[in-house]
């Protein structure tokens, strides 16, 4: 049960949940990127695991913080997120069976995009953004969520360019990730992606994720947000490029 891949995956889960708790994003990109790059589990299994872990992370991080949420932005993003997420889950099942190298190429591209969006934080726009921009970010985030449990990049870019407090941004993102993770878990279960192996991995990883979430909530690192974004950009970009470089020969072969 506690083989090297399982222990390594638990370590990646701890790092991802801690990072997401202190920044509001990163769990999916870190776990999907590192675990997929190391070949610790197949992409659909990792995506299902990340959805369950993200839901648990949100349930631990949100209590006592609901007054920070921007409900206007959350409603607009959710309208686009949920249908696109369902489409992404269906597309994942097709690509995993027919075009696995293409799936890894897309995953690598999504992770690179996530790393770049973290580093290149756009300046706040003038005034409050209209609902359409949140809806569009929700559609993009939902598609990424359905495919790879990576709802973060489009939503992070959208929210971090708003004139909101950091707490409002962070907890609004976490709330949207909870919606995405809950919906995706139900959809993945209906598609048979939550098999016994995934549920066992989740049972092992959940206590690790909860402890890491609590640690992030009470013991954030003494590093500025900009410094953490630079670290995340470097790691995620390297992982994404590695995945893409490995997939291209398989597609051309």
Short mmCIF file of C-alpha atoms in Angstrom, two decimals:
data_model
loop_
_atom_site.label_atom_id
_atom_site.label_comp_id
_atom_site.label_asym_id
_atom_site.label_seq_id
_atom_site.Cartn_x
_atom_site.Cartn_y
_atom_site.Cartn_z
CA UNK A 1 0.00 0.00 0.00
CA UNK A 2 2.74 2.49 0.98
CA UNK A 3 4.94 1.98 -2.06
CA UNK A 4 7.25 4.71 -3.33
CA UNK A 5 4.68 6.07 -5.85
CA UNK A 6 2.02 6.32 -3.13
CA UNK A 7 4.36 8.04 -0.67
CA UNK A 8 5.56 10.41 -3.38
CA UNK A 9 1.96 11.21 -4.31
CA UNK A 10 1.12 11.95 -0.67
CA UNK A 11 4.07 14.35 -0.52
CA UNK A 12 2.88 16.12 -3.67
CA UNK A 13 -0.64 16.36 -2.21
CA UNK A 14 0.72 17.96 0.97
CA UNK A 15 2.65 20.56 -1.02
CA UNK A 16 -0.29 21.31 -3.32
CA UNK A 17 -2.91 21.71 -0.60
CA UNK A 18 -0.63 23.88 1.52
CA UNK A 19 0.13 26.15 -1.43
CA UNK A 20 -3.54 26.47 -2.39
CA UNK A 21 -4.51 27.37 1.16
CA UNK A 22 -2.04 30.26 1.39
CA UNK A 23 -2.61 31.59 -2.15
CA UNK A 24 -6.11 30.49 -3.20
CA UNK A 25 -4.87 28.39 -6.13
CA UNK A 26 -2.32 25.75 -7.13
CA UNK A 27 -3.57 22.39 -5.86
CA UNK A 28 -4.62 21.00 -9.23
CA UNK A 29 -1.62 22.32 -11.16
CA UNK A 30 0.92 21.04 -8.64
CA UNK A 31 -0.62 17.59 -8.13
CA UNK A 32 -1.51 17.04 -11.79
CA UNK A 33 1.80 18.39 -13.06
CA UNK A 34 4.22 16.70 -10.67
CA UNK A 35 2.37 13.39 -10.31
CA UNK A 36 1.75 13.09 -14.06
CA UNK A 37 5.33 14.05 -14.84
CA UNK A 38 6.64 11.37 -12.50
CA UNK A 39 4.16 8.80 -13.81
CA UNK A 40 2.63 8.23 -10.37
CA UNK A 41 -0.89 7.62 -11.75
CA UNK A 42 -2.92 7.98 -14.99
CA UNK A 43 -4.34 11.42 -15.83
CA UNK A 44 -8.04 10.49 -15.28
CA UNK A 45 -7.25 8.97 -11.88
CA UNK A 46 -5.23 12.03 -10.86
CA UNK A 47 -7.98 14.39 -12.03
CA UNK A 48 -10.58 12.49 -10.01
CA UNK A 49 -8.30 12.49 -6.97
CA UNK A 50 -7.62 16.21 -7.26
CA UNK A 51 -11.36 16.94 -7.42
CA UNK A 52 -12.00 15.11 -4.16
CA UNK A 53 -8.97 16.67 -2.47
CA UNK A 54 -9.91 20.15 -3.65
CA UNK A 55 -13.40 19.71 -2.24
CA UNK A 56 -11.98 18.66 1.13
CA UNK A 57 -9.50 21.55 1.06
CA UNK A 58 -12.32 24.02 0.42
CA UNK A 59 -14.51 22.63 3.20
CA UNK A 60 -11.67 23.08 5.67
CA UNK A 61 -10.57 26.50 4.43
CA UNK A 62 -13.96 28.22 4.00
CA UNK A 63 -15.62 28.10 7.47
CA UNK A 64 -15.60 31.55 9.00
CA UNK A 65 -14.68 33.20 5.70
CA UNK A 66 -18.00 33.36 3.82
CA UNK A 67 -18.39 37.08 4.54
CA UNK A 68 -15.35 37.71 2.32
CA UNK A 69 -17.01 36.25 -0.80
CA UNK A 70 -18.01 38.33 -3.82
CA UNK A 71 -21.34 36.68 -4.65
CA UNK A 72 -21.89 38.71 -7.83
CA UNK A 73 -18.67 37.40 -9.38
CA UNK A 74 -19.24 33.87 -8.10
CA UNK A 75 -22.74 33.63 -9.60
CA UNK A 76 -21.60 34.87 -13.01
CA UNK A 77 -18.60 32.52 -13.13
CA UNK A 78 -20.63 29.51 -11.95
CA UNK A 79 -23.14 29.87 -14.80
CA UNK A 80 -20.34 29.26 -17.30
CA UNK A 81 -18.31 26.86 -15.18
CA UNK A 82 -20.71 23.97 -14.61
CA UNK A 83 -21.80 23.17 -18.21
CA UNK A 84 -18.23 23.52 -19.50
CA UNK A 85 -16.98 21.26 -16.71
CA UNK A 86 -19.41 18.51 -17.77
CA UNK A 87 -18.21 18.81 -21.37
CA UNK A 88 -14.60 18.57 -20.21
CA UNK A 89 -15.21 15.33 -18.29
CA UNK A 90 -16.75 13.74 -21.37
CA UNK A 91 -13.85 14.92 -23.53
CA UNK A 92 -11.33 13.51 -21.04
CA UNK A 93 -12.86 10.04 -21.28
CA UNK A 94 -12.62 10.14 -25.08
CA UNK A 95 -9.06 11.47 -25.27
CA UNK A 96 -7.74 9.07 -22.63
CA UNK A 97 -8.93 6.10 -24.66
CA UNK A 98 -8.09 7.31 -28.16
CA UNK A 99 -5.40 10.02 -27.91
CA UNK A 100 -3.41 9.66 -24.68
CA UNK A 101 -0.31 11.52 -26.02
CA UNK A 102 -2.51 14.43 -27.09
CA UNK A 103 -4.03 14.45 -23.61
CA UNK A 104 -0.57 14.80 -22.05
CA UNK A 105 0.33 17.53 -24.54
CA UNK A 106 -2.81 19.47 -23.59
CA UNK A 107 -2.10 18.94 -19.90
CA UNK A 108 1.42 20.28 -20.32
CA UNK A 109 0.11 23.32 -22.19
CA UNK A 110 -2.51 23.95 -19.52
CA UNK A 111 0.12 23.83 -16.78
CA UNK A 112 2.44 26.21 -18.65
CA UNK A 113 -0.49 28.57 -19.15
CA UNK A 114 -1.24 28.30 -15.44
CA UNK A 115 2.33 29.13 -14.51
CA UNK A 116 2.42 32.13 -16.83
CA UNK A 117 -0.94 33.43 -15.58
CA UNK A 118 0.35 33.22 -12.00
CA UNK A 119 3.48 35.23 -12.80
CA UNK A 120 2.00 37.79 -15.18
CA UNK A 121 -0.68 39.14 -12.91
CA UNK A 122 -2.55 41.81 -14.84
CA UNK A 123 -3.09 45.20 -13.17
CA UNK A 124 -6.58 45.80 -11.78
CA UNK A 125 -9.04 46.99 -14.37
CA UNK A 126 -10.92 50.27 -14.04
CA UNK A 127 -13.87 49.62 -11.74
CA UNK A 128 -15.80 46.37 -11.42
CA UNK A 129 -15.68 43.98 -14.37
CA UNK A 130 -18.97 43.12 -16.06
CA UNK A 131 -20.62 39.75 -15.60
CA UNK A 132 -19.66 38.57 -19.09
CA UNK A 133 -15.96 38.51 -18.24
CA UNK A 134 -16.63 36.36 -15.17
CA UNK A 135 -18.88 34.11 -17.26
CA UNK A 136 -16.15 33.63 -19.90
CA UNK A 137 -13.55 32.87 -17.23
CA UNK A 138 -16.02 30.38 -15.76
CA UNK A 139 -16.42 28.63 -19.13
CA UNK A 140 -12.64 28.35 -19.59
CA UNK A 141 -12.13 27.27 -15.99
CA UNK A 142 -14.91 24.70 -16.28
CA UNK A 143 -13.40 23.13 -19.39
CA UNK A 144 -9.99 22.95 -17.70
CA UNK A 145 -11.66 21.51 -14.61
CA UNK A 146 -13.45 18.78 -16.53
CA UNK A 147 -10.31 17.76 -18.38
CA UNK A 148 -7.65 18.06 -15.68
CA UNK A 149 -9.24 19.44 -12.47
CA UNK A 150 -7.41 22.70 -13.32
CA UNK A 151 -10.12 25.32 -12.97
CA UNK A 152 -7.57 27.72 -11.52
CA UNK A 153 -5.68 29.53 -14.33
CA UNK A 154 -8.56 31.37 -16.09
CA UNK A 155 -10.33 32.16 -12.83
CA UNK A 156 -7.13 33.26 -11.07
CA UNK A 157 -6.30 35.65 -13.92
CA UNK A 158 -9.81 37.10 -13.89
CA UNK A 159 -10.09 37.58 -10.13
CA UNK A 160 -6.59 38.90 -9.51
CA UNK A 161 -7.17 41.78 -11.91
CA UNK A 162 -10.19 43.01 -9.94
CA UNK A 163 -10.15 45.75 -7.35
CA UNK A 164 -10.93 43.35 -4.52
CA UNK A 165 -9.15 42.65 -1.27
CA UNK A 166 -6.77 39.68 -1.30
CA UNK A 167 -9.03 37.84 1.14
CA UNK A 168 -12.04 38.33 -1.10
CA UNK A 169 -10.08 37.07 -4.10
CA UNK A 170 -8.64 34.08 -2.26
CA UNK A 171 -11.86 32.87 -0.66
CA UNK A 172 -14.00 33.56 -3.74
CA UNK A 173 -11.61 31.38 -5.75
CA UNK A 174 -11.68 28.64 -3.13
CA UNK A 175 -15.50 28.71 -3.14
CA UNK A 176 -15.58 28.38 -6.94
CA UNK A 177 -13.11 25.52 -6.73
CA UNK A 178 -15.48 23.82 -4.27
CA UNK A 179 -18.35 24.14 -6.76
CA UNK A 180 -16.13 22.84 -9.56
CA UNK A 181 -14.73 19.97 -7.50
CA UNK A 182 -18.13 18.88 -6.22
CA UNK A 183 -19.73 18.94 -9.66
CA UNK A 184 -16.77 17.21 -11.27
CA UNK A 185 -16.72 14.45 -8.63
CA UNK A 186 -20.40 13.69 -9.29
CA UNK A 187 -19.80 13.69 -13.04
CA UNK A 188 -16.66 11.55 -12.78
CA UNK A 189 -18.51 9.07 -10.57
CA UNK A 190 -21.26 8.73 -13.17
CA UNK A 191 -18.56 8.04 -15.79
CA UNK A 192 -16.95 5.29 -13.66
CA UNK A 193 -13.75 7.26 -13.00
CA UNK A 194 -14.03 6.96 -9.20
CA UNK A 195 -12.95 3.32 -9.00
CA UNK A 196 -11.63 1.49 -5.93
CA UNK A 197 -8.02 2.55 -6.56
CA UNK A 198 -8.92 6.24 -6.75
CA UNK A 199 -11.06 6.01 -3.62
CA UNK A 200 -8.23 4.24 -1.74
CA UNK A 201 -5.74 6.92 -2.81
CA UNK A 202 -8.21 9.56 -1.71
CA UNK A 203 -8.67 7.90 1.69
CA UNK A 204 -4.89 7.99 2.19
CA UNK A 205 -4.46 11.51 0.84
CA UNK A 206 -7.38 13.23 2.57
CA UNK A 207 -5.82 13.29 6.08
CA UNK A 208 -2.58 14.59 4.55
CA UNK A 209 -4.47 17.28 2.65
CA UNK A 210 -6.51 18.34 5.68
CA UNK A 211 -3.39 18.66 7.84
CA UNK A 212 -1.62 20.65 5.12
CA UNK A 213 -4.66 22.91 4.78
CA UNK A 214 -4.73 23.58 8.51
CA UNK A 215 -0.98 24.26 8.46
CA UNK A 216 -1.40 26.75 5.63
CA UNK A 217 -4.29 28.45 7.39
CA UNK A 218 -2.41 28.92 10.69
CA UNK A 219 1.24 28.95 9.57
CA UNK A 220 1.59 30.75 6.23
CA UNK A 221 5.17 31.10 4.95
CA UNK A 222 7.06 34.38 5.50
CA UNK A 223 7.20 34.96 1.74
CA UNK A 224 5.53 37.76 -0.18
CA UNK A 225 2.82 36.85 -2.71
CA UNK A 226 5.07 37.93 -5.58
CA UNK A 227 7.84 35.61 -4.41
CA UNK A 228 5.46 32.65 -4.20
CA UNK A 229 4.15 33.38 -7.69
CA UNK A 230 7.69 33.36 -9.08
CA UNK A 231 8.44 30.01 -7.44
CA UNK A 232 5.19 28.53 -8.75
CA UNK A 233 5.83 29.89 -12.25
CA UNK A 234 9.30 28.33 -12.43
CA UNK A 235 8.21 24.91 -11.18
CA UNK A 236 4.99 24.67 -13.18
CA UNK A 237 6.54 25.90 -16.41
CA UNK A 238 9.33 23.32 -16.14
CA UNK A 239 6.81 20.54 -15.47
CA UNK A 240 4.51 21.62 -18.31
CA UNK A 241 7.32 21.85 -20.86
CA UNK A 242 8.60 18.42 -19.79
CA UNK A 243 5.16 16.88 -20.32
CA UNK A 244 4.83 18.50 -23.73
CA UNK A 245 8.34 17.45 -24.78
CA UNK A 246 7.57 13.84 -23.84
CA UNK A 247 4.24 13.84 -25.68
CA UNK A 248 5.38 15.31 -29.01
CA UNK A 249 7.52 12.30 -30.11
CA UNK A 250 4.61 9.97 -29.34
CA UNK A 251 2.29 12.06 -31.48
CA UNK A 252 4.78 12.16 -34.36
CA UNK A 253 5.82 8.52 -34.05
#
